[in-house]
Amino acid sequence: MRIFIKIEYDGTNYCGWQIQPNGISVQQKIENAVLLLTGENVSVVGSGRTDSGVHALGQVAHFDTESNIPPSRFSSALNQFLPDDIKVMESYQVDSDMHARFSAKHKTYQYRIYISKHPRPLMDRYSARVEFPLDISAMQKASQKFVGKHDFACFLASGSEVKDTVREIYFSKVEKIGEEILFTVCGNGFLYNMVRIMAGTLVKVGAGKLSPDDIDQILISGDRKKAGITMQAQGLTLVSVDYE
Amino acid sequence: MRIFIKIEYDGTNYCGWQIQPNGISVQQKIENAVLLLTGENVSVVGSGRTDSGVHALGQVAHFDTESNIPPSRFSSALNQFLPDDIKVMESYQVDSDMHARFSAKHKTYQYRIYISKHPRPLMDRYSARVEFPLDISAMQKASQKFVGKHDFACFLASGSEVKDTVREIYFSKVEKIGEEILFTVCGNGFLYNMVRIMAGTLVKVGAGKLSPDDIDQILISGDRKKAGITMQAQGLTLVSVDYE
């Protein structure tokens, strides 16, 4: 049977989701937990990669098993073999044609920013620091420019060899919650580093170095150099992956 | 001159504020930073101890220095010699009769709780998990019972040899913010483990095993066994220390 699992992880100590020759990945830790639990050497297929240091509230992955553990029990059972910074929140059986990556309809990411002269130990793990004030209202206007179907070539990490850079953004917002500025974005897919470059571009708008209307031109230009910097990994969290 | 510093720290990797024979303390890290910065072997005197694993948003400490570094510059200067999980947020000169511990008028602590069947990697560092539902309204009523001048002997870690267990609580509240239940309490002083036992008692109320009115009796009884458990250290944060 095919099992879907929803995983929360603190990415600080991992080289990212995907198994790498050097470094410990979240995927490897989960495949190892399945092996210890069921004795099966399975591939755990994620909805997509997350980079080194990126967190997840709701990464989704699947694997096939011949074990007779009830599907809903996999979460607690796997958690016994997982480290404190990776835990399965939910597990359930799906049809064998469901695929964590190819059946995903949309994904939601959140990027967290805080403003401080000094690095803040209680914020730094999950939020990126900016040292200067930000105009949140301008960032909110700019965030709306991402909504819709666009060629996001300008928000793609340079060096990437992806051909099709058109993606559709369903939802994009900036809000101030407590001491943090949260950028939340939902789309049918994201290019490599896309959310972190979007966040860097919003910071550039917030700092007054771009106007919200400049985003239209940046999108049309397809020029990576016109967008903002790639913000640090630790501010990014994969919030959820949605299926039909 | 005497310098006051306001310190934020993630207590996860420390044996607490105070220098211990075994384990690395926050105090030791700061004394070491002063030594590296000024060449002086100083005592850094905190407003009080925090236990192993307890965090601080606003611990306050003082030290005396003959350095000619401008007082407000100590924060950035010390931060160069401090690890990522300890940073000084503010530094300023005070009169030489001001004392981080003896001049403190009140302290505010916060205890964070989340409810989940599974441990949550993105919550566990700063919040304590409870597996069962909690009646927040009952917890709010119970939290009001702490306000005022009481003998808090029942909220003192057993084995402690403190004589005077009377403390005054100025402010005590329970609120739900996002996915967390936050208990915030301000008083003129706190006994060893007092906030963590108060939090455990509020959880017992939230679980329906005590009524808010039972708190009055527990306070009068002075009996540690009638109060709730000592909640885990990682949920506790010293928010601020106030001076005249």
Short mmCIF file of C-alpha atoms in Angstrom, two decimals:
data_model
loop_
_atom_site.label_atom_id
_atom_site.label_comp_id
_atom_site.label_asym_id
_atom_site.label_seq_id
_atom_site.Cartn_x
_atom_site.Cartn_y
_atom_site.Cartn_z
CA MET A 1 0.00 0.00 0.00
CA ARG A 2 1.02 3.60 -0.55
CA ILE A 3 1.31 5.80 2.53
CA PHE A 4 1.30 9.60 2.56
CA ILE A 5 3.00 11.27 5.50
CA LYS A 6 2.93 14.89 6.60
CA ILE A 7 6.25 15.89 8.15
CA GLU A 8 7.33 18.83 10.32
CA TYR A 9 11.06 19.51 10.56
CA ASP A 10 13.57 22.02 11.83
CA GLY A 11 15.98 22.19 8.90
CA THR A 12 18.84 23.82 10.84
CA ASN A 13 20.96 20.69 11.09
CA TYR A 14 20.23 19.16 7.67
CA CYS A 15 21.58 19.57 4.17
CA GLY A 16 17.96 19.84 3.03
CA TRP A 17 15.23 17.37 2.13
CA GLN A 18 17.01 15.42 -0.56
CA ILE A 19 19.64 12.74 -0.01
CA GLN A 20 23.11 14.15 -0.78
CA PRO A 21 26.50 12.46 -0.94
CA ASN A 22 27.81 14.84 1.77
CA GLY A 23 25.59 15.81 4.66
CA ILE A 24 22.59 14.37 6.42
CA SER A 25 19.21 14.89 4.76
CA VAL A 26 15.68 14.74 6.10
CA GLN A 27 14.76 12.17 3.44
CA GLN A 28 17.55 9.85 4.59
CA LYS A 29 16.42 10.10 8.22
CA ILE A 30 12.88 9.12 7.22
CA GLU A 31 13.97 6.26 4.95
CA ASN A 32 16.07 5.03 7.84
CA ALA A 33 13.07 5.23 10.21
CA VAL A 34 10.95 3.20 7.76
CA LEU A 35 13.73 0.61 7.55
CA LEU A 36 13.98 0.34 11.33
CA LEU A 37 10.20 0.11 11.68
CA THR A 38 9.29 -2.26 8.85
CA GLY A 39 12.58 -3.80 7.72
CA GLU A 40 11.88 -2.46 4.23
CA ASN A 41 14.31 -0.45 2.14
CA VAL A 42 11.92 2.09 0.61
CA SER A 43 12.27 5.31 -1.32
CA VAL A 44 10.51 8.14 0.49
CA VAL A 45 9.42 10.54 -2.25
CA GLY A 46 8.91 14.14 -1.16
CA SER A 47 6.64 16.77 -2.70
CA GLY A 48 9.84 18.59 -3.63
CA ARG A 49 13.20 19.56 -2.22
CA THR A 50 13.78 22.02 0.51
CA ASP A 51 17.25 23.57 0.69
CA SER A 52 19.77 23.25 3.47
CA GLY A 53 18.48 25.06 6.56
CA VAL A 54 14.90 25.47 5.30
CA HIS A 55 12.15 24.29 7.65
CA ALA A 56 8.83 22.55 7.05
CA LEU A 57 5.55 22.66 8.90
CA GLY A 58 3.86 20.42 6.35
CA GLN A 59 6.20 18.66 3.92
CA VAL A 60 4.41 15.69 2.31
CA ALA A 61 6.02 12.48 1.13
CA HIS A 62 4.97 8.97 0.10
CA PHE A 63 6.38 5.47 0.27
CA ASP A 64 5.13 2.00 -0.54
CA THR A 65 5.06 -0.68 2.11
CA GLU A 66 3.93 -4.26 2.55
CA SER A 67 3.81 -3.87 6.30
CA ASN A 68 0.50 -4.52 8.05
CA ILE A 69 0.81 -1.52 10.36
CA PRO A 70 -2.49 0.41 10.16
CA PRO A 71 -1.88 3.50 7.96
CA SER A 72 -2.78 6.04 10.66
CA ARG A 73 -0.30 4.40 13.06
CA PHE A 74 2.76 5.10 10.92
CA SER A 75 3.08 8.62 12.35
CA SER A 76 3.58 7.55 15.98
CA ALA A 77 5.53 4.45 14.97
CA LEU A 78 8.00 6.31 12.73
CA ASN A 79 8.40 9.06 15.33
CA GLN A 80 10.00 6.52 17.66
CA PHE A 81 12.86 6.21 15.17
CA LEU A 82 13.12 9.88 14.19
CA PRO A 83 15.24 12.59 15.84
CA ASP A 84 13.62 15.44 17.80
CA ASP A 85 13.91 17.82 14.86
CA ILE A 86 11.97 15.63 12.40
CA LYS A 87 8.53 14.27 13.26
CA VAL A 88 5.62 12.83 11.28
CA MET A 89 2.37 14.62 12.11
CA GLU A 90 -0.03 12.50 10.08
CA SER A 91 -0.07 9.31 8.00
CA TYR A 92 -2.77 7.82 5.77
CA GLN A 93 -3.20 5.42 2.88
CA VAL A 94 -3.73 6.76 -0.64
CA ASP A 95 -4.46 5.20 -4.03
CA SER A 96 -1.33 3.83 -5.66
CA ASP A 97 -1.56 6.43 -8.46
CA MET A 98 -1.24 9.30 -5.97
CA HIS A 99 2.28 10.74 -5.97
CA ALA A 100 3.67 13.21 -3.40
CA ARG A 101 5.37 15.24 -6.12
CA PHE A 102 3.32 14.82 -9.29
CA SER A 103 -0.12 14.95 -7.65
CA ALA A 104 0.62 18.14 -5.68
CA LYS A 105 -1.72 20.95 -6.70
CA HIS A 106 -0.24 23.82 -4.77
CA LYS A 107 2.31 24.65 -2.15
CA THR A 108 2.44 27.38 0.46
CA TYR A 109 5.65 28.87 1.79
CA GLN A 110 6.25 31.44 4.49
CA TYR A 111 9.26 33.72 4.84
CA ARG A 112 9.83 35.37 8.23
CA ILE A 113 11.78 38.59 8.77
CA TYR A 114 12.59 40.59 11.89
CA ILE A 115 14.18 44.00 12.22
CA SER A 116 16.95 44.49 14.75
CA LYS A 117 20.29 46.20 15.10
CA HIS A 118 21.65 43.15 16.92
CA PRO A 119 21.17 39.46 16.01
CA ARG A 120 18.47 38.00 18.25
CA PRO A 121 19.08 34.50 19.63
CA LEU A 122 15.38 33.77 20.11
CA MET A 123 14.47 34.86 16.56
CA ASP A 124 17.43 33.77 14.44
CA ARG A 125 16.54 30.13 14.12
CA TYR A 126 13.33 30.67 12.14
CA SER A 127 13.50 34.26 10.95
CA ALA A 128 15.93 36.40 8.92
CA ARG A 129 17.26 39.65 10.31
CA VAL A 130 17.13 42.97 8.51
CA GLU A 131 18.97 45.88 10.15
CA PHE A 132 16.99 48.77 8.65
CA PRO A 133 13.31 49.80 8.92
CA LEU A 134 10.90 48.41 6.33
CA ASP A 135 7.80 50.05 4.83
CA ILE A 136 5.30 47.25 5.32
CA SER A 137 2.55 48.93 3.34
CA ALA A 138 4.84 49.16 0.26
CA MET A 139 5.79 45.49 0.75
CA GLN A 140 2.10 44.57 0.90
CA LYS A 141 1.43 46.37 -2.40
CA ALA A 142 4.46 44.74 -4.00
CA SER A 143 3.44 41.27 -2.80
CA GLN A 144 0.20 41.61 -4.80
CA LYS A 145 2.20 41.95 -8.01
CA PHE A 146 3.25 38.31 -7.75
CA VAL A 147 -0.34 37.04 -7.97
CA GLY A 148 -1.31 35.45 -11.28
CA LYS A 149 0.49 33.53 -14.03
CA HIS A 150 3.92 35.04 -14.71
CA ASP A 151 7.28 34.10 -16.10
CA PHE A 152 9.35 34.09 -12.92
CA ALA A 153 12.75 33.80 -14.67
CA CYS A 154 13.95 36.87 -12.75
CA PHE A 155 13.26 35.02 -9.47
CA LEU A 156 15.23 31.93 -10.44
CA ALA A 157 18.67 31.22 -8.95
CA SER A 158 21.28 31.98 -11.61
CA GLY A 159 22.87 28.86 -13.04
CA SER A 160 19.63 26.88 -12.91
CA GLU A 161 18.80 24.98 -16.09
CA VAL A 162 15.03 24.89 -15.76
CA LYS A 163 13.34 25.59 -19.13
CA ASP A 164 9.80 26.46 -18.17
CA THR A 165 9.86 29.36 -15.72
CA VAL A 166 6.14 30.16 -15.84
CA ARG A 167 4.35 29.58 -12.55
CA GLU A 168 0.99 30.64 -11.18
CA ILE A 169 0.72 32.37 -7.80
CA TYR A 170 -2.71 32.09 -6.22
CA PHE A 171 -2.09 34.02 -3.06
CA SER A 172 0.63 36.34 -1.77
CA LYS A 173 0.58 38.50 1.32
CA VAL A 174 2.76 40.43 3.75
CA GLU A 175 1.66 40.97 7.34
CA LYS A 176 3.15 42.13 10.61
CA ILE A 177 2.57 39.61 13.40
CA GLY A 178 4.17 40.40 16.73
CA GLU A 179 7.74 41.43 16.06
CA GLU A 180 7.92 39.70 12.69
CA ILE A 181 7.05 40.49 9.09
CA LEU A 182 5.60 37.40 7.43
CA PHE A 183 5.49 36.88 3.68
CA THR A 184 3.16 34.00 2.76
CA VAL A 185 2.85 32.80 -0.81
CA CYS A 186 0.87 29.98 -2.42
CA GLY A 187 1.42 28.78 -5.98
CA ASN A 188 1.26 25.81 -8.32
CA GLY A 189 5.03 25.45 -8.10
CA PHE A 190 8.19 27.35 -7.25
CA LEU A 191 11.51 27.66 -9.03
CA TYR A 192 14.80 27.07 -7.24
CA ASN A 193 15.28 29.85 -4.63
CA MET A 194 12.17 31.63 -5.93
CA VAL A 195 10.56 32.40 -2.55
CA ARG A 196 13.86 33.57 -1.05
CA ILE A 197 14.45 35.91 -4.01
CA MET A 198 10.85 37.15 -3.81
CA ALA A 199 11.47 37.89 -0.11
CA GLY A 200 14.71 39.70 -0.97
CA THR A 201 12.84 41.76 -3.56
CA LEU A 202 10.13 42.65 -1.04
CA VAL A 203 12.86 43.76 1.39
CA LYS A 204 14.29 45.98 -1.37
CA VAL A 205 10.80 47.51 -1.77
CA GLY A 206 10.44 47.88 2.00
CA ALA A 207 13.78 49.69 2.12
CA GLY A 208 12.58 52.12 -0.56
CA LYS A 209 15.09 50.94 -3.19
CA LEU A 210 12.30 49.70 -5.46
CA SER A 211 8.69 50.81 -5.75
CA PRO A 212 5.86 48.25 -5.77
CA ASP A 213 5.24 49.12 -9.44
CA ASP A 214 8.82 48.19 -10.32
CA ILE A 215 7.87 44.55 -9.77
CA ASP A 216 5.89 44.54 -13.05
CA GLN A 217 9.00 45.61 -14.96
CA ILE A 218 11.23 43.13 -13.17
CA LEU A 219 8.86 40.29 -14.07
CA ILE A 220 8.76 41.37 -17.72
CA SER A 221 12.54 41.81 -17.90
CA GLY A 222 13.23 38.27 -16.70
CA ASP A 223 16.50 39.71 -15.36
CA ARG A 224 17.68 38.09 -12.12
CA LYS A 225 19.94 41.08 -11.41
CA LYS A 226 16.98 43.47 -11.13
CA ALA A 227 15.34 41.46 -8.34
CA GLY A 228 16.53 41.49 -4.73
CA ILE A 229 19.03 39.23 -3.02
CA THR A 230 18.39 35.59 -2.12
CA MET A 231 17.45 35.81 1.54
CA GLN A 232 18.95 33.35 4.05
CA ALA A 233 17.55 29.82 4.23
CA GLN A 234 16.57 29.85 7.90
CA GLY A 235 13.72 32.35 7.35
CA LEU A 236 11.91 29.99 4.99
CA THR A 237 9.31 27.38 5.95
CA LEU A 238 7.34 25.07 3.66
CA VAL A 239 3.93 25.49 5.28
CA SER A 240 1.77 23.05 3.33
CA VAL A 241 1.36 20.99 0.17
CA ASP A 242 -2.16 20.53 -1.12
CA TYR A 243 -3.58 17.66 -3.15
CA GLU A 244 -6.94 17.21 -4.81
CA MET B 1 32.20 52.61 35.69
CA ARG B 2 29.28 50.23 36.12
CA ILE B 3 27.63 48.94 32.97
CA PHE B 4 24.16 47.37 32.76
CA ILE B 5 23.55 45.00 29.87
CA LYS B 6 20.30 43.52 28.58
CA ILE B 7 20.86 40.02 27.22
CA GLU B 8 18.79 37.73 25.01
CA TYR B 9 19.70 34.04 25.01
CA ASP B 10 18.54 30.68 23.80
CA GLY B 11 19.15 28.54 26.88
CA THR B 12 18.98 25.17 25.08
CA ASN B 13 22.71 24.52 25.13
CA TYR B 14 23.55 25.97 28.56
CA CYS B 15 23.47 24.73 32.13
CA GLY B 16 21.66 27.97 33.00
CA TRP B 17 22.72 31.50 33.81
CA GLN B 18 25.04 30.80 36.69
CA ILE B 19 28.59 29.48 36.48
CA GLN B 20 28.66 25.78 37.43
CA PRO B 21 31.57 23.40 37.91
CA ASN B 22 30.13 21.12 35.21
CA GLY B 23 28.57 22.59 32.10
CA ILE B 24 28.77 25.84 30.20
CA SER B 25 26.80 28.78 31.60
CA VAL B 26 25.60 31.99 30.01
CA GLN B 27 27.37 34.02 32.73
CA GLN B 28 30.70 32.38 31.88
CA LYS B 29 30.28 33.15 28.17
CA ILE B 30 29.66 36.81 28.96
CA GLU B 31 32.53 37.10 31.44
CA ASN B 32 34.73 35.56 28.77
CA ALA B 33 33.50 38.10 26.18
CA VAL B 34 34.30 40.99 28.57
CA LEU B 35 37.77 39.52 29.09
CA LEU B 36 38.40 39.24 25.35
CA LEU B 37 37.09 42.75 24.76
CA THR B 38 38.68 44.68 27.64
CA GLY B 39 41.34 42.38 29.08
CA GLU B 40 39.56 42.62 32.44
CA ASN B 41 38.57 39.67 34.59
CA VAL B 42 35.17 40.87 35.83
CA SER B 43 32.24 39.32 37.62
CA VAL B 44 29.10 39.66 35.54
CA VAL B 45 26.27 39.81 38.09
CA GLY B 46 22.86 38.74 36.78
CA SER B 47 19.43 39.79 38.05
CA GLY B 48 19.01 36.18 39.11
CA ARG B 49 19.61 32.65 37.92
CA THR B 50 17.80 30.99 35.10
CA ASP B 51 17.81 27.19 35.08
CA SER B 52 19.34 24.91 32.52
CA GLY B 53 17.38 25.19 29.27
CA VAL B 54 15.46 28.33 30.26
CA HIS B 55 15.58 31.21 27.75
CA ALA B 56 15.77 34.98 28.21
CA LEU B 57 14.46 37.84 26.12
CA GLY B 58 15.63 40.40 28.66
CA GLN B 59 18.01 39.12 31.32
CA VAL B 60 19.85 42.04 32.94
CA ALA B 61 23.37 41.94 34.38
CA HIS B 62 26.04 44.39 35.51
CA PHE B 63 29.83 44.54 35.61
CA ASP B 64 32.43 47.15 36.50
CA THR B 65 35.01 48.20 33.98
CA GLU B 66 37.84 50.68 33.64
CA SER B 67 37.71 50.44 29.86
CA ASN B 68 37.09 53.65 27.92
CA ILE B 69 34.66 52.04 25.51
CA PRO B 70 31.54 54.26 25.38
CA PRO B 71 28.81 52.52 27.46
CA SER B 72 26.34 52.17 24.58
CA ARG B 73 29.01 50.50 22.44
CA PHE B 74 29.46 47.51 24.74
CA SER B 75 26.48 45.72 23.17
CA SER B 76 27.93 45.53 19.65
CA ALA B 77 31.47 45.09 20.94
CA LEU B 78 30.61 42.18 23.26
CA ASN B 79 28.47 40.55 20.55
CA GLN B 80 31.60 40.02 18.48
CA PHE B 81 32.88 37.68 21.18
CA LEU B 82 29.57 35.98 22.01
CA PRO B 83 28.09 32.86 20.39
CA ASP B 84 24.98 33.06 18.17
CA ASP B 85 22.71 31.94 21.01
CA ILE B 86 23.74 34.74 23.43
CA LYS B 87 23.63 38.40 22.39
CA VAL B 88 23.61 41.71 24.23
CA MET B 89 20.72 43.91 23.08
CA GLU B 90 21.53 47.05 25.03
CA SER B 91 24.26 48.49 27.25
CA TYR B 92 24.35 51.67 29.36
CA GLN B 93 26.15 53.16 32.32
CA VAL B 94 24.45 53.25 35.73
CA ASP B 95 25.33 54.71 39.13
CA SER B 96 27.74 52.51 41.06
CA ASP B 97 25.08 51.78 43.70
CA MET B 98 22.78 50.19 41.10
CA HIS B 99 22.88 46.39 41.28
CA ALA B 100 21.41 43.99 38.71
CA ARG B 101 20.05 41.74 41.44
CA PHE B 102 19.36 43.92 44.47
CA SER B 103 17.97 46.91 42.60
CA ALA B 104 15.50 44.84 40.52
CA LYS B 105 11.90 45.86 41.25
CA HIS B 106 10.05 43.24 39.29
CA LYS B 107 10.53 40.46 36.80
CA THR B 108 8.30 39.12 34.08
CA TYR B 109 8.34 35.52 32.91
CA GLN B 110 6.44 33.79 30.15
CA TYR B 111 5.62 30.10 29.90
CA ARG B 112 4.59 28.74 26.49
CA ILE B 113 2.50 25.62 25.94
CA TYR B 114 1.24 23.91 22.79
CA ILE B 115 -1.18 21.05 22.41
CA SER B 116 -0.31 18.19 20.08
CA LYS B 117 -0.49 14.42 19.90
CA HIS B 118 2.99 14.37 18.33
CA PRO B 119 6.08 16.37 19.37
CA ARG B 120 6.46 19.33 17.01
CA PRO B 121 10.01 20.14 15.86
CA LEU B 122 9.18 23.80 15.13
CA MET B 123 7.56 24.33 18.55
CA ASP B 124 9.62 22.20 20.93
CA ARG B 125 12.54 24.54 21.36
CA TYR B 126 10.59 27.32 23.07
CA SER B 127 7.30 25.74 24.09
CA ALA B 128 6.20 22.75 26.19
CA ARG B 129 3.89 20.12 24.75
CA VAL B 130 0.67 18.97 26.37
CA GLU B 131 -1.11 16.02 24.74
CA PHE B 132 -4.65 16.71 25.94
CA PRO B 133 -7.08 19.60 25.35
CA LEU B 134 -6.99 22.50 27.83
CA ASP B 135 -9.85 24.71 29.02
CA ILE B 136 -8.28 28.13 28.47
CA SER B 137 -11.08 30.03 30.17
CA ALA B 138 -10.58 27.99 33.38
CA MET B 139 -6.83 28.60 33.16
CA GLN B 140 -7.46 32.33 32.78
CA LYS B 141 -9.62 32.36 35.92
CA ALA B 142 -7.03 30.35 37.83
CA SER B 143 -4.19 32.65 36.73
CA GLN B 144 -5.96 35.56 38.48
CA LYS B 145 -5.71 33.73 41.80
CA PHE B 146 -1.94 34.26 41.79
CA VAL B 147 -2.27 38.05 41.80
CA GLY B 148 -1.45 39.75 45.13
CA LYS B 149 0.81 39.01 48.08
CA HIS B 150 0.79 35.30 48.95
CA ASP B 151 2.91 32.69 50.60
CA PHE B 152 3.99 30.67 47.57
CA ALA B 153 5.53 27.77 49.58
CA CYS B 154 3.34 25.33 47.60
CA PHE B 155 5.01 26.55 44.39
CA LEU B 156 8.54 26.07 45.64
CA ALA B 157 10.70 23.17 44.44
CA SER B 158 10.86 20.60 47.22
CA GLY B 159 14.24 20.50 48.92
CA SER B 160 14.74 24.24 48.66
CA GLU B 161 15.91 25.91 51.86
CA VAL B 162 14.47 29.37 51.26
CA LYS B 163 12.90 30.77 54.46
CA ASP B 164 10.74 33.62 53.21
CA THR B 165 8.32 32.26 50.63
CA VAL B 166 6.07 35.32 50.45
CA ARG B 167 6.08 37.05 47.08
CA GLU B 168 3.86 39.61 45.42
CA ILE B 169 2.44 38.99 41.96
CA TYR B 170 1.40 42.16 40.13
CA PHE B 171 0.14 40.67 36.94
CA SER B 172 -0.79 37.17 35.74
CA LYS B 173 -2.53 36.19 32.54
CA VAL B 174 -3.22 33.31 30.19
CA GLU B 175 -3.90 33.91 26.51
CA LYS B 176 -4.09 31.93 23.30
CA ILE B 177 -1.84 33.36 20.61
CA GLY B 178 -1.66 31.43 17.36
CA GLU B 179 -1.19 27.78 18.26
CA GLU B 180 0.20 28.48 21.70
CA ILE B 181 -1.13 29.12 25.18
CA LEU B 182 0.98 31.79 26.88
CA PHE B 183 1.12 32.29 30.63
CA THR B 184 2.72 35.63 31.51
CA VAL B 185 3.43 36.57 35.12
CA CYS B 186 5.07 39.59 36.71
CA GLY B 187 6.12 39.76 40.36
CA ASN B 188 8.61 41.22 42.82
CA GLY B 189 10.47 37.92 42.91
CA PHE B 190 10.07 34.24 42.19
CA LEU B 191 11.02 31.15 44.17
CA TYR B 192 13.03 28.32 42.67
CA ASN B 193 10.89 26.63 39.96
CA MET B 194 7.90 28.81 40.94
CA VAL B 195 6.81 29.78 37.42
CA ARG B 196 7.20 26.24 36.11
CA ILE B 197 5.08 24.88 39.00
CA MET B 198 2.50 27.64 38.47
CA ALA B 199 2.35 26.60 34.79
CA GLY B 200 1.95 22.95 35.79
CA THR B 201 -0.87 23.92 38.13
CA LEU B 202 -2.61 25.91 35.38
CA VAL B 203 -2.33 22.85 33.11
CA LYS B 204 -3.98 20.77 35.85
CA VAL B 205 -6.80 23.33 35.93
CA GLY B 206 -7.00 23.34 32.12
CA ALA B 207 -7.29 19.55 32.16
CA GLY B 208 -10.19 19.77 34.63
CA LYS B 209 -8.30 18.09 37.49
CA LEU B 210 -8.46 21.23 39.61
CA SER B 211 -10.97 24.09 39.59
CA PRO B 212 -9.80 27.72 39.52
CA ASP B 213 -11.10 28.09 43.09
CA ASP B 214 -8.87 25.25 44.28
CA ILE B 215 -5.90 27.59 43.81
CA ASP B 216 -6.93 29.55 46.94
CA GLN B 217 -6.79 26.37 49.03
CA ILE B 218 -3.49 25.26 47.52
CA LEU B 219 -1.94 28.64 48.38
CA ILE B 220 -3.22 28.44 51.95
CA SER B 221 -2.12 24.81 52.39
CA GLY B 222 1.48 25.59 51.43
CA ASP B 223 1.62 21.96 50.25
CA ARG B 224 3.80 21.39 47.19
CA LYS B 225 2.05 18.08 46.49
CA LYS B 226 -1.29 19.79 45.89
CA ALA B 227 0.05 21.98 43.09
CA GLY B 228 0.79 20.72 39.58
CA ILE B 229 3.99 19.30 38.17
CA THR B 230 7.11 21.33 37.41
CA MET B 231 6.80 21.93 33.67
CA GLN B 232 9.84 21.46 31.40
CA ALA B 233 12.49 24.17 31.29
CA GLN B 234 12.34 24.89 27.57
CA GLY B 235 8.86 26.47 27.78
CA LEU B 236 10.11 29.21 30.12
CA THR B 237 11.49 32.61 29.11
CA LEU B 238 12.62 35.45 31.36
CA VAL B 239 10.96 38.32 29.48
CA SER B 240 12.17 41.37 31.39
CA VAL B 241 13.64 42.72 34.61
CA ASP B 242 12.53 46.17 35.68
CA TYR B 243 14.42 48.74 37.75
CA GLU B 244 13.33 52.06 39.16
#
